[in-house]
């Protein structure tokens, strides 16, 4: 049987997989970044246990990635940062995706379990 904290972490992974693989390859230009950010966040927030999503597509990175005259590029993890908060049975998981060493790394930031279960702890900050 999984703990609530483990299930909350699993739910966060599902949300990231959905966000990344649903939107990777979407055409994006500096003019469309805000609307794409909103669409991505709203789509993922529809999923169960998703409390909040923030997507930040960097206009400067998008502009630098455009390598043809049509004015757009394909969305990749290197063009955006994402933060999510997942709430499951009283446990809150905070996650993020950001560039680290040239790779868009998805990671747990913190797991807050107020139940005080000694196996799960209160708040576990997993920043390195």
mmCIF file of C-alpha atoms in Angstrom:
data_model
loop_
_atom_site.group_PDB
_atom_site.id
_atom_site.type_symbol
_atom_site.label_atom_id
_atom_site.label_comp_id
_atom_site.label_asym_id
_atom_site.label_seq_id
_atom_site.Cartn_x
_atom_site.Cartn_y
_atom_site.Cartn_z
ATOM 1 C CA UNK A 1 0.000 0.000 0.000
ATOM 2 C CA UNK A 2 1.350 3.416 -0.899
ATOM 3 C CA UNK A 3 1.412 6.327 1.496
ATOM 4 C CA UNK A 4 -0.454 9.542 0.754
ATOM 5 C CA UNK A 5 2.881 11.298 0.194
ATOM 6 C CA UNK A 6 3.969 8.656 -2.305
ATOM 7 C CA UNK A 7 0.651 8.921 -4.135
ATOM 8 C CA UNK A 8 0.946 12.723 -4.219
ATOM 9 C CA UNK A 9 4.423 12.405 -5.766
ATOM 10 C CA UNK A 10 3.083 9.934 -8.326
ATOM 11 C CA UNK A 11 0.296 12.379 -9.204
ATOM 12 C CA UNK A 12 2.904 15.114 -9.737
ATOM 13 C CA UNK A 13 4.793 12.845 -12.136
ATOM 14 C CA UNK A 14 1.623 12.137 -14.092
ATOM 15 C CA UNK A 15 0.946 15.863 -14.430
ATOM 16 C CA UNK A 16 4.476 16.581 -15.671
ATOM 17 C CA UNK A 17 4.357 13.733 -18.183
ATOM 18 C CA UNK A 18 1.053 14.984 -19.484
ATOM 19 C CA UNK A 19 2.198 18.596 -19.710
ATOM 20 C CA UNK A 20 5.481 17.862 -21.425
ATOM 21 C CA UNK A 21 4.354 15.248 -23.907
ATOM 22 C CA UNK A 22 1.080 16.926 -24.755
ATOM 23 C CA UNK A 23 2.666 20.275 -25.616
ATOM 24 C CA UNK A 24 6.215 19.453 -26.809
ATOM 25 C CA UNK A 25 6.406 20.295 -30.485
ATOM 26 C CA UNK A 26 3.650 22.921 -30.371
ATOM 27 C CA UNK A 27 4.470 25.841 -32.680
ATOM 28 C CA UNK A 28 5.375 28.896 -30.575
ATOM 29 C CA UNK A 29 6.485 32.436 -31.347
ATOM 30 C CA UNK A 30 7.255 35.367 -29.072
ATOM 31 C CA UNK A 31 3.758 36.670 -29.870
ATOM 32 C CA UNK A 32 2.030 33.451 -28.734
ATOM 33 C CA UNK A 33 3.923 32.601 -25.537
ATOM 34 C CA UNK A 34 1.397 34.101 -23.067
ATOM 35 C CA UNK A 35 -1.602 32.339 -24.607
ATOM 36 C CA UNK A 36 0.284 29.031 -24.761
ATOM 37 C CA UNK A 37 1.360 29.401 -21.110
ATOM 38 C CA UNK A 38 -2.265 29.904 -20.091
ATOM 39 C CA UNK A 39 -3.522 27.008 -22.208
ATOM 40 C CA UNK A 40 -0.915 24.652 -20.761
ATOM 41 C CA UNK A 41 -1.594 25.648 -17.156
ATOM 42 C CA UNK A 42 -5.367 25.464 -17.560
ATOM 43 C CA UNK A 43 -5.215 22.068 -19.271
ATOM 44 C CA UNK A 44 -3.107 20.503 -16.515
ATOM 45 C CA UNK A 45 -5.128 22.164 -13.727
ATOM 46 C CA UNK A 46 -8.157 20.204 -14.995
ATOM 47 C CA UNK A 47 -6.561 16.974 -13.761
ATOM 48 C CA UNK A 48 -7.419 15.533 -10.357
ATOM 49 C CA UNK A 49 -5.409 16.749 -7.353
ATOM 50 C CA UNK A 50 -3.728 19.544 -9.323
ATOM 51 C CA UNK A 51 -3.840 22.641 -7.126
ATOM 52 C CA UNK A 52 -1.846 25.111 -9.252
ATOM 53 C CA UNK A 53 0.369 25.256 -12.334
ATOM 54 C CA UNK A 54 2.630 28.082 -13.478
ATOM 55 C CA UNK A 55 4.185 27.929 -16.950
ATOM 56 C CA UNK A 56 6.791 30.506 -17.943
ATOM 57 C CA UNK A 57 7.821 30.366 -21.599
ATOM 58 C CA UNK A 58 10.841 32.626 -22.079
ATOM 59 C CA UNK A 59 10.374 35.012 -24.998
ATOM 60 C CA UNK A 60 14.117 35.488 -25.415
ATOM 61 C CA UNK A 61 14.737 31.734 -25.623
ATOM 62 C CA UNK A 62 11.888 31.358 -28.134
ATOM 63 C CA UNK A 63 13.272 34.173 -30.291
ATOM 64 C CA UNK A 64 16.770 32.635 -30.209
ATOM 65 C CA UNK A 65 15.397 29.220 -31.219
ATOM 66 C CA UNK A 66 13.684 30.500 -34.381
ATOM 67 C CA UNK A 67 15.925 29.370 -37.234
ATOM 68 C CA UNK A 68 13.782 30.063 -40.308
ATOM 69 C CA UNK A 69 11.779 32.928 -41.794
ATOM 70 C CA UNK A 70 8.351 31.667 -40.693
ATOM 71 C CA UNK A 71 8.663 33.293 -37.256
ATOM 72 C CA UNK A 72 8.100 30.353 -34.934
ATOM 73 C CA UNK A 73 9.826 27.360 -33.397
ATOM 74 C CA UNK A 74 8.695 24.163 -31.685
ATOM 75 C CA UNK A 75 8.142 24.210 -27.947
ATOM 76 C CA UNK A 76 10.749 22.243 -25.999
ATOM 77 C CA UNK A 77 11.617 22.004 -22.338
ATOM 78 C CA UNK A 78 14.559 24.325 -22.851
ATOM 79 C CA UNK A 79 12.181 27.206 -23.613
ATOM 80 C CA UNK A 80 10.148 27.099 -20.407
ATOM 81 C CA UNK A 81 10.081 26.761 -16.652
ATOM 82 C CA UNK A 82 7.133 25.100 -14.908
ATOM 83 C CA UNK A 83 6.029 24.902 -11.282
ATOM 84 C CA UNK A 84 3.187 22.730 -9.967
ATOM 85 C CA UNK A 85 1.470 22.201 -6.646
ATOM 86 C CA UNK A 86 -0.347 18.902 -6.135
ATOM 87 C CA UNK A 87 -2.659 18.307 -3.159
ATOM 88 C CA UNK A 88 -3.621 14.744 -2.266
ATOM 89 C CA UNK A 89 -5.335 13.693 0.988
ATOM 90 C CA UNK A 90 -3.764 16.554 2.951
ATOM 91 C CA UNK A 91 -0.293 16.147 1.451
ATOM 92 C CA UNK A 92 1.027 18.969 -0.723
ATOM 93 C CA UNK A 93 3.784 18.338 -3.241
ATOM 94 C CA UNK A 94 5.635 21.185 -4.939
ATOM 95 C CA UNK A 95 7.526 20.464 -8.159
ATOM 96 C CA UNK A 96 9.343 22.321 -10.889
ATOM 97 C CA UNK A 97 10.923 21.915 -14.275
ATOM 98 C CA UNK A 98 13.871 24.134 -15.094
ATOM 99 C CA UNK A 99 17.031 23.932 -17.108
ATOM 100 C CA UNK A 100 19.891 22.275 -15.286
ATOM 101 C CA UNK A 101 23.174 21.558 -17.067
ATOM 102 C CA UNK A 102 21.502 21.994 -20.455
ATOM 103 C CA UNK A 103 18.596 19.651 -19.681
ATOM 104 C CA UNK A 104 14.983 20.443 -18.684
ATOM 105 C CA UNK A 105 14.952 18.650 -15.323
ATOM 106 C CA UNK A 106 11.658 17.836 -13.588
ATOM 107 C CA UNK A 107 12.071 17.557 -9.835
ATOM 108 C CA UNK A 108 10.363 17.522 -6.476
ATOM 109 C CA UNK A 109 10.906 20.716 -4.516
ATOM 110 C CA UNK A 110 9.084 19.796 -1.307
ATOM 111 C CA UNK A 111 6.632 17.297 0.154
ATOM 112 C CA UNK A 112 4.481 18.660 2.979
ATOM 113 C CA UNK A 113 2.751 15.964 5.023
ATOM 114 C CA UNK A 114 1.060 17.516 8.064
ATOM 115 C CA UNK A 115 -0.027 14.132 9.467
ATOM 116 C CA UNK A 116 3.307 13.775 11.184
ATOM 117 C CA UNK A 117 3.760 10.168 9.999
ATOM 118 C CA UNK A 118 7.380 9.391 10.977
ATOM 119 C CA UNK A 119 7.885 7.559 7.686
ATOM 120 C CA UNK A 120 6.810 10.605 5.679
ATOM 121 C CA UNK A 121 7.955 13.508 7.862
ATOM 122 C CA UNK A 122 6.426 16.937 8.053
ATOM 123 C CA UNK A 123 7.941 18.967 5.244
ATOM 124 C CA UNK A 124 10.677 17.399 3.248
ATOM 125 C CA UNK A 125 12.621 19.915 1.187
ATOM 126 C CA UNK A 126 14.347 18.091 -1.610
ATOM 127 C CA UNK A 127 16.308 20.985 -3.132
ATOM 128 C CA UNK A 128 19.903 20.075 -3.757
#
